[in-house]
Amino acid sequence: MAMNIRYVARETGTNLRRNFSLTLASVVTVAVSLTLFGAALVFAQGVGNMTARWKGGIEFIVFMQPSATQEQLDSVQRALEDNPEVTQVSYVDKPAAYEEFKQLFARSKDMVEAVDENAMPPSFRVAPATSDADVIQALGQAFQKKAGVREVVFAFETVRTMQRITRIASIVIVGVAVFLLVAAVLLILNTIRMAMFARRREIEVMKLVGATNWFIRVPFMIEGLVHGIVGAAVAIVGVQGLNWAFDRGLSNNRDLKIFQGFVISGSQMSFTTLLLVGLGCLIGALGSGIAVSRFLDV
Amino acid sequence: MIKLENVTKIYKGEVPALRDANVNIDKGEFVFLVGASGSGKSTFIRLLNKEEEPTQGRIFVAGKDIGALNGWKVPYLRRNIGYVFQDFKLLPTKTVFENVAFALEVIGRPSHVIKSQVPAILELVGLTKKVDSFPGELSGGEQQRVSVARAFVNRPLILLADEPTGNLDPATSVGIMRLLDRINRTGTTVVMATHDRGIVDTMRRRVIELDKGHIVRDQSRGVYE
Ligand SMILES: Nc1ncnc2c1ncn2[C@@H]1O[C@H](COP(=O)(O)OP(=O)(O)OP(=O)(O)O)[C@@H](O)[C@H]1O
Ligand SMILES: [Mg+2]
């Protein structure tokens, strides 16, 4: 089907202008919902990065000396694996430890530069069978005196609390965001429906002279997509802004040491950005798609 | 060009608007549909355009059974059928030129075709001086010329006209009829529903008379009554 780009651009432009207030309402709703969604995602990612090493029931970590020998490593590993109180042990070697260090201290470039891979302590991450704090404490302490062990670090109560709060906050925020997303779809649907009503004479003539269904639909579909994409663009700016403000607040505050690890990597930000654009398109396509298929029959 | 085989149309279980109609219209014919209000003239025309589906029977347009046509092909059927209404159906926010160009634009004709065909058709209908006027600035007769131009700009095989002179005074009506006659002479089949006795009696073309959905008369070189 021959589709004149200028025609589509002109029709879409007219529609957007004609329904300015409704268009604005749709865009703002999309933007607010996607900002909430993106912020929740970024926050969860940040906390996830910060507490990455404590995932999956890991309750303590046995850090070895960087100079520990292979025998010492083997001996500690065997002791952990043979212990009936331990359900899972995973070994983190020097390169992996260095990667993690780089991520955790991404905010302090000088620190990362001062350390090299060889100076990193290899470690064992241990998930015990029990959740009894005293038993775990005793279990971990037992390894403190083993040859080649540098220190045993336990999951802080704060880490656990962080994880719990993040989980609850994420669920609440995402719930609100989903609610708003549905509202956004309905608003777009309604806006497109109004646009079609405003153009009912044109649509009638188009049908009579033999314009295809798609030709009639496409400008309205694009209008919906524009709502979604513009809303997503605003949301992306909002999320980046929030992240930036948070980042600055942290850099200036040495007291919040625990948040040092709260760093969103470039690829995580790209993922969030793409996700928001995708969601924006989806909302726009959904709203306008329902509108054109329900209210534009030949 | 147009063939109705035992066509019956009943709107939602009511009395039939068209009953068992059998009609054969050749290419290049000019046919008047006459009959009292509610006799089924508009129904007849809307069936040809597939705006309505027959309850029974088959309709052929340009050799094709339009009842068997896929939904997505209907627009292509309509590109071969021009349609003129009593109330013109012009777009008030577009100029004369834009109204006519719109019909080509929305079926994907390239702009160079639009630029050459629209002025040509506006010259045919005698509106070269009004290209930039809006419908609201035109007389009824001029508006109907624009709508004829829009219906004919794509050179359809068939032109359907539902009371095209219904809103016009007799002198203006004559002008529109001259135009339709001229279009008919290019080989276009014209089917026109009308209540205008004077026009039917002076033109002396084929007349199909409907009465409560029945075809009660089909006469070549006929008169209104
Ligand atoms: N969309 C519709 N739904 C239900 N009934 C309809 C519809 N269109 C027409 N009818 C009925 O079908 C019958 C024929 O109507 P039609 O419009 O074809 O008559 P007509 O000959 O064109 O009349 P007029 O001269 O007043 O234009 C009438 O009884 C009318 O009420
Ligand atoms: Mg009628």
Coordinates of C-alpha atoms and ligand atoms in Angstrom, one line a residue:
Chain A
M1 CA 0.0 0.0 0.0
A2 CA 1.3 3.4 -1.0
M3 CA 1.4 5.5 2.1
N4 CA 2.3 9.1 1.7
I5 CA 4.6 10.2 4.6
R6 CA 3.7 13.8 4.3
Y7 CA 0.0 12.9 4.5
V8 CA 0.5 10.9 7.6
A9 CA 2.6 13.6 9.3
R10 CA 0.1 16.3 8.5
E11 CA -2.9 14.3 9.7
T12 CA -1.2 13.2 12.9
G13 CA 0.0 16.8 13.5
T14 CA -3.5 18.2 13.1
N15 CA -4.9 15.6 15.4
L16 CA -2.3 16.3 18.1
R17 CA -2.9 20.0 17.9
R18 CA -6.7 19.8 17.8
N19 CA -6.8 17.7 21.0
F20 CA -4.1 19.5 22.8
S21 CA -5.5 19.3 26.4
L22 CA -6.4 15.7 26.1
T23 CA -3.1 14.9 24.5
L24 CA -1.3 16.7 27.3
A25 CA -3.3 14.7 29.9
S26 CA -2.3 11.4 28.2
V27 CA 1.3 12.3 27.9
V28 CA 1.5 13.4 31.5
T29 CA -0.1 10.2 32.7
V30 CA 2.2 8.1 30.7
A31 CA 5.2 10.1 31.9
V32 CA 4.2 9.9 35.6
S33 CA 3.5 6.2 35.5
L34 CA 6.7 5.4 33.6
T35 CA 8.8 7.6 35.9
L36 CA 7.5 5.7 38.9
F37 CA 8.1 2.5 37.2
G38 CA 11.6 3.5 36.1
A39 CA 12.5 4.9 39.5
A40 CA 11.4 1.7 41.2
L41 CA 13.5 -0.3 38.8
V42 CA 16.6 1.8 39.2
F43 CA 16.2 1.7 43.0
A44 CA 15.9 -2.0 43.0
Q45 CA 18.9 -2.3 40.7
G46 CA 20.9 0.0 42.9
V47 CA 20.1 -2.0 46.1
G48 CA 20.7 -5.2 44.1
N49 CA 24.1 -4.0 43.1
M50 CA 24.9 -2.9 46.6
T51 CA 23.9 -6.2 48.2
A52 CA 24.7 -8.4 45.2
R53 CA 27.1 -10.6 47.3
W54 CA 24.3 -11.3 49.9
K55 CA 21.8 -12.8 47.4
G56 CA 20.5 -16.3 47.6
G57 CA 20.6 -16.9 51.4
I58 CA 24.3 -16.1 51.7
E59 CA 24.8 -15.3 55.4
F60 CA 28.6 -15.1 55.7
I61 CA 31.6 -14.8 53.5
V62 CA 35.0 -16.3 54.3
F63 CA 37.6 -14.0 52.8
M64 CA 41.0 -15.6 52.2
Q65 CA 44.3 -13.9 52.2
P66 CA 45.3 -12.8 48.7
S67 CA 48.5 -14.9 49.4
A68 CA 46.6 -18.0 50.5
T69 CA 48.0 -21.2 48.9
Q70 CA 46.0 -23.6 46.9
E71 CA 46.2 -26.2 49.7
Q72 CA 44.8 -23.6 52.2
L73 CA 42.0 -22.8 49.7
D74 CA 41.2 -26.5 49.2
S75 CA 41.2 -27.2 52.9
V76 CA 38.8 -24.4 53.7
Q77 CA 36.5 -25.4 50.8
R78 CA 36.4 -29.0 51.9
A79 CA 35.7 -28.1 55.5
L80 CA 32.8 -25.9 54.3
E81 CA 31.4 -28.5 52.0
D82 CA 31.7 -31.3 54.5
N83 CA 29.9 -29.2 57.2
P84 CA 26.3 -30.5 57.6
E85 CA 25.2 -27.0 58.7
V86 CA 26.2 -25.6 55.3
T87 CA 23.8 -26.0 52.3
Q88 CA 25.7 -24.1 49.7
V89 CA 29.2 -22.8 49.1
S90 CA 30.4 -20.8 46.1
Y91 CA 33.9 -19.8 45.4
V92 CA 34.7 -16.3 44.1
D93 CA 38.2 -16.2 42.6
K94 CA 40.5 -13.1 42.3
P95 CA 39.3 -11.8 38.9
A96 CA 35.6 -12.2 39.9
A97 CA 36.4 -10.4 43.2
Y98 CA 38.1 -7.6 41.3
E99 CA 35.1 -7.1 39.0
E100 CA 32.8 -6.9 42.0
F101 CA 35.1 -4.5 43.7
K102 CA 35.1 -2.3 40.7
Q103 CA 31.4 -2.2 40.6
L104 CA 31.0 -1.6 44.3
F105 CA 33.4 1.3 44.4
A106 CA 32.6 2.7 41.0
R107 CA 32.0 6.0 42.7
S108 CA 35.6 6.2 44.0
K109 CA 37.8 5.9 40.9
D110 CA 41.0 6.5 42.8
M111 CA 40.3 3.6 45.1
V112 CA 39.8 1.3 42.1
E113 CA 43.0 2.5 40.5
A114 CA 45.0 1.9 43.6
V115 CA 44.2 -1.7 43.8
D116 CA 45.0 -4.5 41.3
E117 CA 43.6 -7.9 40.7
N118 CA 46.3 -9.8 42.5
A119 CA 45.6 -7.9 45.7
M120 CA 42.0 -9.1 45.8
P121 CA 41.1 -11.7 48.4
P122 CA 39.4 -14.8 47.0
S123 CA 36.4 -15.8 49.0
F124 CA 33.8 -18.4 49.8
R125 CA 30.1 -17.5 50.0
V126 CA 28.2 -19.6 52.4
A127 CA 24.5 -20.3 52.7
P128 CA 23.9 -22.1 56.0
A129 CA 21.0 -24.5 56.6
T130 CA 19.7 -22.5 59.6
S131 CA 18.5 -18.9 60.0
D132 CA 19.4 -18.9 63.6
A133 CA 21.8 -15.9 64.1
D134 CA 23.7 -17.5 66.9
V135 CA 24.4 -20.7 65.1
I136 CA 25.5 -18.8 62.0
Q137 CA 27.8 -16.7 64.1
A138 CA 29.4 -19.7 65.7
L139 CA 29.7 -21.5 62.3
G140 CA 31.4 -18.5 60.8
Q141 CA 33.7 -17.9 63.7
A142 CA 35.0 -21.4 63.5
F143 CA 36.6 -20.6 60.2
Q144 CA 38.2 -17.4 61.5
K145 CA 41.2 -19.3 62.8
K146 CA 41.8 -21.5 59.8
A147 CA 45.1 -21.1 57.9
G148 CA 44.9 -18.6 55.1
V149 CA 41.7 -17.0 56.2
R150 CA 41.8 -13.2 56.4
E151 CA 38.3 -12.5 57.9
V152 CA 34.8 -13.8 58.1
V153 CA 32.1 -11.2 57.2
F154 CA 28.5 -11.6 58.2
A155 CA 25.4 -10.3 56.5
F156 CA 24.5 -7.2 58.3
E157 CA 21.1 -6.8 59.7
T158 CA 21.0 -3.6 57.7
V159 CA 21.5 -5.5 54.4
R160 CA 18.6 -7.7 55.2
T161 CA 16.4 -4.8 56.1
M162 CA 17.5 -2.9 53.0
Q163 CA 16.5 -5.9 50.9
R164 CA 13.1 -6.2 52.6
I165 CA 12.3 -2.5 52.3
T166 CA 13.3 -2.4 48.7
R167 CA 11.1 -5.4 47.9
I168 CA 8.1 -3.9 49.6
A169 CA 8.7 -0.4 48.2
S170 CA 9.2 -1.8 44.7
I171 CA 5.9 -3.8 44.9
V172 CA 4.0 -0.7 46.0
I173 CA 5.6 1.6 43.5
V174 CA 5.1 -0.8 40.6
G175 CA 1.5 -1.4 41.7
V176 CA 0.8 2.3 41.6
A177 CA 2.7 2.5 38.3
V178 CA 0.7 -0.3 36.7
F179 CA -2.5 1.3 37.9
L180 CA -1.4 4.6 36.2
L181 CA -0.4 2.7 33.1
V182 CA -3.9 1.3 32.8
A183 CA -5.2 4.8 33.3
A184 CA -2.8 6.0 30.6
V185 CA -4.1 3.4 28.1
L186 CA -7.7 4.4 28.8
L187 CA -6.8 8.1 28.4
I188 CA -5.0 7.5 25.1
L189 CA -7.9 5.4 23.9
N190 CA -10.3 8.2 24.7
T191 CA -8.1 10.8 23.1
I192 CA -7.9 8.8 19.9
R193 CA -11.6 8.3 20.0
M194 CA -12.2 12.0 20.3
A195 CA -9.8 12.6 17.5
M196 CA -11.8 10.1 15.3
F197 CA -15.0 11.8 16.3
A198 CA -13.6 15.2 15.3
R199 CA -12.7 13.7 12.0
R200 CA -15.8 11.6 11.3
R201 CA -16.6 13.5 8.1
E202 CA -13.1 12.9 6.7
I203 CA -13.3 9.3 7.7
E204 CA -16.7 8.9 6.0
V205 CA -15.4 10.5 2.8
M206 CA -12.3 8.3 3.0
K207 CA -14.3 5.2 3.2
L208 CA -16.5 6.2 0.3
V209 CA -13.6 7.0 -2.1
G210 CA -11.9 3.7 -1.2
A211 CA -9.2 4.5 1.3
T212 CA -8.0 1.3 2.9
N213 CA -8.7 0.6 6.5
W214 CA -5.0 0.8 7.3
F215 CA -4.7 4.1 5.6
I216 CA -7.5 5.5 7.7
R217 CA -6.1 4.0 10.9
V218 CA -2.4 4.7 10.6
P219 CA -2.5 8.4 11.5
F220 CA -4.5 7.6 14.6
M221 CA -2.2 4.8 15.6
I222 CA 0.8 7.1 15.2
E223 CA -0.9 9.7 17.3
G224 CA -1.2 7.1 20.1
L225 CA 2.3 6.0 19.7
V226 CA 3.5 9.7 19.9
H227 CA 1.6 10.0 23.2
G228 CA 3.4 6.9 24.5
I229 CA 6.9 7.9 23.2
V230 CA 6.7 11.5 24.4
G231 CA 5.6 10.3 27.8
A232 CA 8.4 7.8 27.9
A233 CA 10.9 10.5 26.9
V234 CA 9.8 12.7 29.8
A235 CA 10.0 9.7 32.1
I236 CA 13.5 8.9 31.0
V237 CA 14.6 12.4 31.7
G238 CA 12.9 12.1 35.1
V239 CA 14.5 8.9 36.0
Q240 CA 18.0 10.0 34.9
G241 CA 17.4 13.2 36.9
L242 CA 16.4 11.3 40.1
N243 CA 19.4 9.0 39.7
W244 CA 21.7 12.0 39.2
A245 CA 20.3 13.8 42.3
F246 CA 20.6 10.6 44.4
D247 CA 24.2 10.1 43.2
R248 CA 25.2 13.7 44.0
G249 CA 23.5 13.4 47.4
L250 CA 25.6 10.3 48.1
S251 CA 28.9 11.6 46.9
N252 CA 28.6 14.6 49.2
N253 CA 27.6 12.5 52.2
R254 CA 30.3 10.3 53.6
D255 CA 28.1 9.1 56.5
L256 CA 25.9 7.0 54.2
K257 CA 28.8 4.5 53.6
I258 CA 26.5 1.7 52.9
F259 CA 25.1 3.5 49.9
Q260 CA 28.6 3.6 48.4
G261 CA 27.7 0.5 46.5
F262 CA 24.5 2.1 45.1
V263 CA 25.7 2.6 41.6
I264 CA 23.7 2.0 38.5
S265 CA 25.9 0.7 35.6
G266 CA 25.6 2.1 32.1
S267 CA 24.1 -1.1 30.8
Q268 CA 21.5 -1.1 33.5
M269 CA 20.6 2.5 32.7
S270 CA 20.4 1.6 29.0
F271 CA 18.2 -1.3 29.9
T272 CA 15.8 0.9 31.9
T273 CA 15.8 3.5 29.1
L274 CA 14.9 0.9 26.5
L275 CA 12.3 -0.7 28.7
L276 CA 10.6 2.7 29.3
V277 CA 10.6 3.4 25.5
G278 CA 9.2 -0.1 24.9
L279 CA 6.5 0.4 27.5
G280 CA 5.6 3.8 26.1
C281 CA 5.2 2.4 22.7
L282 CA 3.2 -0.5 24.1
I283 CA 0.8 1.8 26.0
G284 CA 0.4 4.0 22.9
A285 CA -0.2 1.1 20.5
L286 CA -2.6 -0.5 22.9
G287 CA -4.7 2.6 23.5
S288 CA -4.9 3.6 19.9
G289 CA -5.1 0.0 18.7
I290 CA -8.2 -0.6 20.8
A291 CA -9.7 2.7 19.7
V292 CA -9.2 2.1 16.0
S293 CA -10.4 -1.4 16.1
R294 CA -13.5 -0.7 18.2
F295 CA -14.6 2.6 16.7
L296 CA -13.5 2.6 13.1
D297 CA -15.3 -0.2 11.4
V298 CA -16.3 0.0 7.7
Chain B
M1 CA -21.4 -3.7 -15.6
I2 CA -24.0 -4.1 -12.8
K3 CA -26.2 -7.2 -12.2
L4 CA -28.6 -7.9 -9.4
E5 CA -29.8 -11.5 -9.1
N6 CA -32.9 -12.0 -6.9
V7 CA -31.7 -9.4 -4.5
T8 CA -33.7 -8.8 -1.3
K9 CA -32.7 -6.4 1.5
I10 CA -34.4 -6.5 4.8
Y11 CA -33.2 -4.1 7.5
K12 CA -33.2 -5.8 10.9
G13 CA -36.3 -7.9 10.5
E14 CA -38.5 -5.2 9.2
V15 CA -40.4 -5.0 5.9
P16 CA -38.1 -5.6 2.9
A17 CA -36.7 -2.4 1.5
L18 CA -35.9 -4.2 -1.7
R19 CA -37.6 -7.4 -2.9
D20 CA -36.3 -10.0 -5.3
A21 CA -34.8 -7.4 -7.6
N22 CA -33.3 -8.6 -10.9
V23 CA -31.6 -5.9 -12.9
N24 CA -28.9 -5.8 -15.5
I25 CA -27.1 -2.6 -16.3
D26 CA -24.6 -2.4 -19.2
K27 CA -21.5 -0.4 -19.4
G28 CA -22.2 3.2 -20.4
E29 CA -25.9 3.1 -19.5
F30 CA -27.6 6.0 -17.7
V31 CA -30.3 4.7 -15.3
F32 CA -32.8 6.7 -13.3
L33 CA -34.2 5.1 -10.1
V34 CA -37.6 6.6 -9.3
G35 CA -40.3 5.9 -6.8
A36 CA -42.0 7.3 -3.7
S37 CA -40.1 8.1 -0.6
G38 CA -39.1 4.9 1.2
S39 CA -39.5 2.8 -1.9
G40 CA -35.9 1.6 -1.7
K41 CA -33.9 3.8 -4.1
S42 CA -31.1 4.6 -1.6
T43 CA -31.0 1.0 -0.5
F44 CA -30.5 0.0 -4.2
I45 CA -27.5 2.4 -4.5
R46 CA -26.0 1.5 -1.1
L47 CA -26.0 -2.2 -2.0
L48 CA -23.9 -1.5 -5.1
N49 CA -21.3 0.2 -3.1
K50 CA -21.3 -2.6 -0.4
E51 CA -22.3 -0.1 2.2
E52 CA -25.1 -2.5 2.8
E53 CA -25.2 -6.3 2.4
P54 CA -28.1 -7.9 0.6
T55 CA -30.2 -10.3 2.8
Q56 CA -30.6 -12.6 -0.2
G57 CA -29.4 -12.7 -3.8
R58 CA -26.2 -11.8 -5.5
I59 CA -24.8 -8.6 -6.9
F60 CA -22.1 -8.3 -9.6
V61 CA -20.2 -5.2 -10.2
A62 CA -17.7 -5.1 -13.1
G63 CA -18.1 -8.9 -13.4
K64 CA -17.3 -9.6 -9.8
D65 CA -19.6 -11.1 -7.2
I66 CA -19.3 -8.4 -4.5
G67 CA -20.9 -10.6 -1.9
A68 CA -17.9 -12.9 -2.1
L69 CA -15.4 -10.0 -1.8
N70 CA -13.1 -10.0 1.2
G71 CA -13.5 -7.1 3.5
W72 CA -10.1 -5.7 2.7
K73 CA -10.9 -5.6 -1.0
V74 CA -13.9 -3.4 -0.5
P75 CA -11.9 -0.2 -0.8
Y76 CA -10.6 -1.3 -4.1
L77 CA -14.2 -1.9 -5.3
R78 CA -15.1 1.6 -4.2
R79 CA -12.2 3.1 -6.1
N80 CA -14.2 2.1 -9.2
I81 CA -17.3 3.7 -8.0
G82 CA -17.9 7.5 -7.7
Y83 CA -20.6 8.6 -5.3
V84 CA -22.6 11.8 -5.2
F85 CA -25.0 12.8 -2.4
Q86 CA -27.9 15.1 -2.0
D87 CA -26.0 16.9 0.8
F88 CA -22.6 17.0 -1.0
K89 CA -20.6 15.7 2.0
L90 CA -17.7 18.2 1.3
L91 CA -15.2 18.8 4.0
P92 CA -15.8 22.4 5.3
T93 CA -12.2 23.0 6.4
K94 CA -10.7 22.2 3.0
T95 CA -10.7 24.3 -0.1
V96 CA -12.3 23.1 -3.3
F97 CA -8.9 22.0 -4.6
E98 CA -8.1 20.1 -1.3
N99 CA -11.5 18.5 -1.2
V100 CA -11.0 17.0 -4.6
A101 CA -7.3 16.2 -4.0
F102 CA -8.3 14.4 -0.8
A103 CA -10.0 11.7 -2.7
L104 CA -6.8 10.9 -4.6
E105 CA -4.5 11.4 -1.7
V106 CA -6.2 8.9 0.6
I107 CA -6.0 6.2 -2.0
G108 CA -2.3 6.7 -2.2
R109 CA -2.0 8.6 -5.5
P110 CA 1.3 10.3 -5.9
S111 CA 1.4 14.1 -5.7
H112 CA 2.3 14.7 -9.4
V113 CA -0.8 12.8 -10.4
I114 CA -2.9 14.9 -8.0
K115 CA -1.4 18.1 -9.3
S116 CA -2.3 17.3 -12.9
Q117 CA -5.7 15.6 -12.4
V118 CA -7.4 17.9 -9.9
P119 CA -7.1 21.1 -12.1
A120 CA -8.3 19.1 -15.1
I121 CA -11.4 17.8 -13.4
L122 CA -12.1 21.2 -11.9
E123 CA -12.0 22.6 -15.4
L124 CA -14.4 19.9 -16.5
V125 CA -16.9 21.0 -13.9
G126 CA -16.3 24.7 -14.5
L127 CA -14.8 25.6 -11.2
T128 CA -11.4 26.7 -12.2
K129 CA -12.0 30.2 -10.6
K130 CA -13.0 28.7 -7.3
V131 CA -10.1 26.4 -6.5
D132 CA -9.2 28.2 -3.4
S133 CA -12.7 28.8 -2.0
F134 CA -14.1 26.9 0.9
P135 CA -17.4 25.0 0.5
G136 CA -19.1 27.5 2.7
E137 CA -18.3 30.2 0.2
L138 CA -20.0 28.4 -2.7
S139 CA -23.6 28.2 -3.9
G140 CA -25.4 24.8 -3.6
G141 CA -24.9 24.2 -7.3
E142 CA -21.2 24.9 -7.1
Q143 CA -20.8 22.7 -4.1
Q144 CA -22.5 19.9 -5.9
R145 CA -20.0 20.4 -8.8
V146 CA -17.2 20.0 -6.4
S147 CA -18.7 16.8 -5.1
V148 CA -19.1 15.5 -8.7
A149 CA -15.5 16.4 -9.4
R150 CA -14.4 14.5 -6.3
A151 CA -16.5 11.5 -7.4
F152 CA -15.1 11.5 -10.9
V153 CA -11.5 12.6 -10.4
N154 CA -10.3 9.0 -10.2
R155 CA -12.2 8.1 -13.4
P156 CA -14.5 5.5 -12.0
L157 CA -16.3 2.9 -14.1
I158 CA -19.6 3.7 -12.3
L159 CA -21.0 6.9 -10.9
L160 CA -23.8 6.6 -8.2
A161 CA -25.8 9.6 -7.5
D162 CA -28.5 9.7 -4.7
E163 CA -30.8 12.7 -5.4
P164 CA -27.9 14.9 -6.5
T165 CA -30.3 17.7 -7.4
G166 CA -32.5 17.3 -4.4
N167 CA -31.2 20.4 -2.8
L168 CA -30.9 22.5 -5.9
D169 CA -33.3 24.8 -7.8
P170 CA -34.4 23.7 -11.3
A171 CA -32.0 25.9 -13.3
T172 CA -29.0 24.7 -11.2
S173 CA -30.2 21.2 -11.5
V174 CA -30.0 21.4 -15.2
G175 CA -26.4 22.4 -15.0
I176 CA -25.6 19.3 -12.8
M177 CA -27.5 17.0 -15.2
R178 CA -25.5 18.4 -18.1
L179 CA -22.4 17.5 -16.2
L180 CA -23.5 14.0 -15.4
D181 CA -24.6 13.5 -19.0
R182 CA -21.1 14.5 -20.1
I183 CA -19.5 12.1 -17.7
N184 CA -21.8 9.4 -19.0
R185 CA -20.7 10.1 -22.5
T186 CA -17.1 9.3 -21.5
G187 CA -18.4 5.7 -21.0
T188 CA -19.1 5.9 -17.3
T189 CA -22.2 4.0 -16.1
V190 CA -24.4 6.3 -14.2
V191 CA -27.1 5.2 -11.7
M192 CA -29.1 8.1 -10.2
A193 CA -31.9 8.1 -7.7
T194 CA -34.2 11.1 -8.1
H195 CA -37.6 12.6 -7.4
D196 CA -37.2 15.2 -10.2
R197 CA -39.8 14.6 -12.7
G198 CA -38.6 17.4 -15.1
I199 CA -35.1 15.9 -15.3
V200 CA -36.3 12.4 -16.0
D201 CA -38.8 13.5 -18.6
T202 CA -36.3 15.7 -20.5
M203 CA -33.4 13.3 -20.4
R204 CA -35.4 10.2 -21.6
R205 CA -33.1 7.6 -20.3
R206 CA -33.7 4.2 -18.8
V207 CA -36.0 4.4 -15.8
I208 CA -36.4 1.8 -13.1
E209 CA -39.4 2.5 -10.8
L210 CA -39.6 1.1 -7.3
D211 CA -42.6 0.7 -5.2
K212 CA -42.3 -0.6 -1.6
G213 CA -39.1 -2.4 -2.7
H214 CA -40.6 -4.0 -5.8
I215 CA -39.3 -3.1 -9.2
V216 CA -42.6 -2.2 -10.9
R217 CA -41.2 -0.8 -14.1
D218 CA -38.0 -1.0 -16.1
Q219 CA -38.2 1.1 -19.3
S220 CA -35.6 2.3 -21.7
R221 CA -36.0 6.0 -22.8
G222 CA -38.6 6.2 -20.0
V223 CA -40.4 9.0 -18.3
Y224 CA -41.0 9.7 -14.6
E225 CA -44.5 8.2 -14.5
Ligands
LIG1 N1 -30.3 1.9 7.8 C1 -31.6 1.5 7.8 N2 -32.1 0.8 8.8 C2 -33.4 0.4 8.8 N3 -34.3 0.7 7.9 C3 -33.8 1.4 6.8 C4 -32.5 1.9 6.7 N4 -32.3 2.6 5.6 C5 -33.5 2.5 5.0 N5 -34.4 1.9 5.7 C6 -35.8 1.6 5.4 O1 -35.9 1.0 4.1 C7 -36.9 1.5 3.3 C8 -36.3 2.1 2.0 O2 -35.5 3.2 2.3 P1 -34.7 3.9 1.2 O3 -33.8 4.9 2.0 O4 -34.0 3.0 0.4 O5 -35.8 4.7 0.4 P2 -35.7 5.8 -0.7 O6 -36.4 5.3 -1.8 O7 -34.3 6.2 -0.9 O8 -36.4 7.0 0.0 P3 -36.2 8.6 -0.2 O9 -36.8 8.9 -1.5 O10 -37.0 9.2 0.9 O11 -34.7 8.8 -0.1 C9 -37.6 2.6 4.1 O12 -38.7 2.0 4.7 C10 -36.6 2.9 5.2 O13 -37.3 3.2 6.4
MG2 MG -33.1 7.9 -0.5

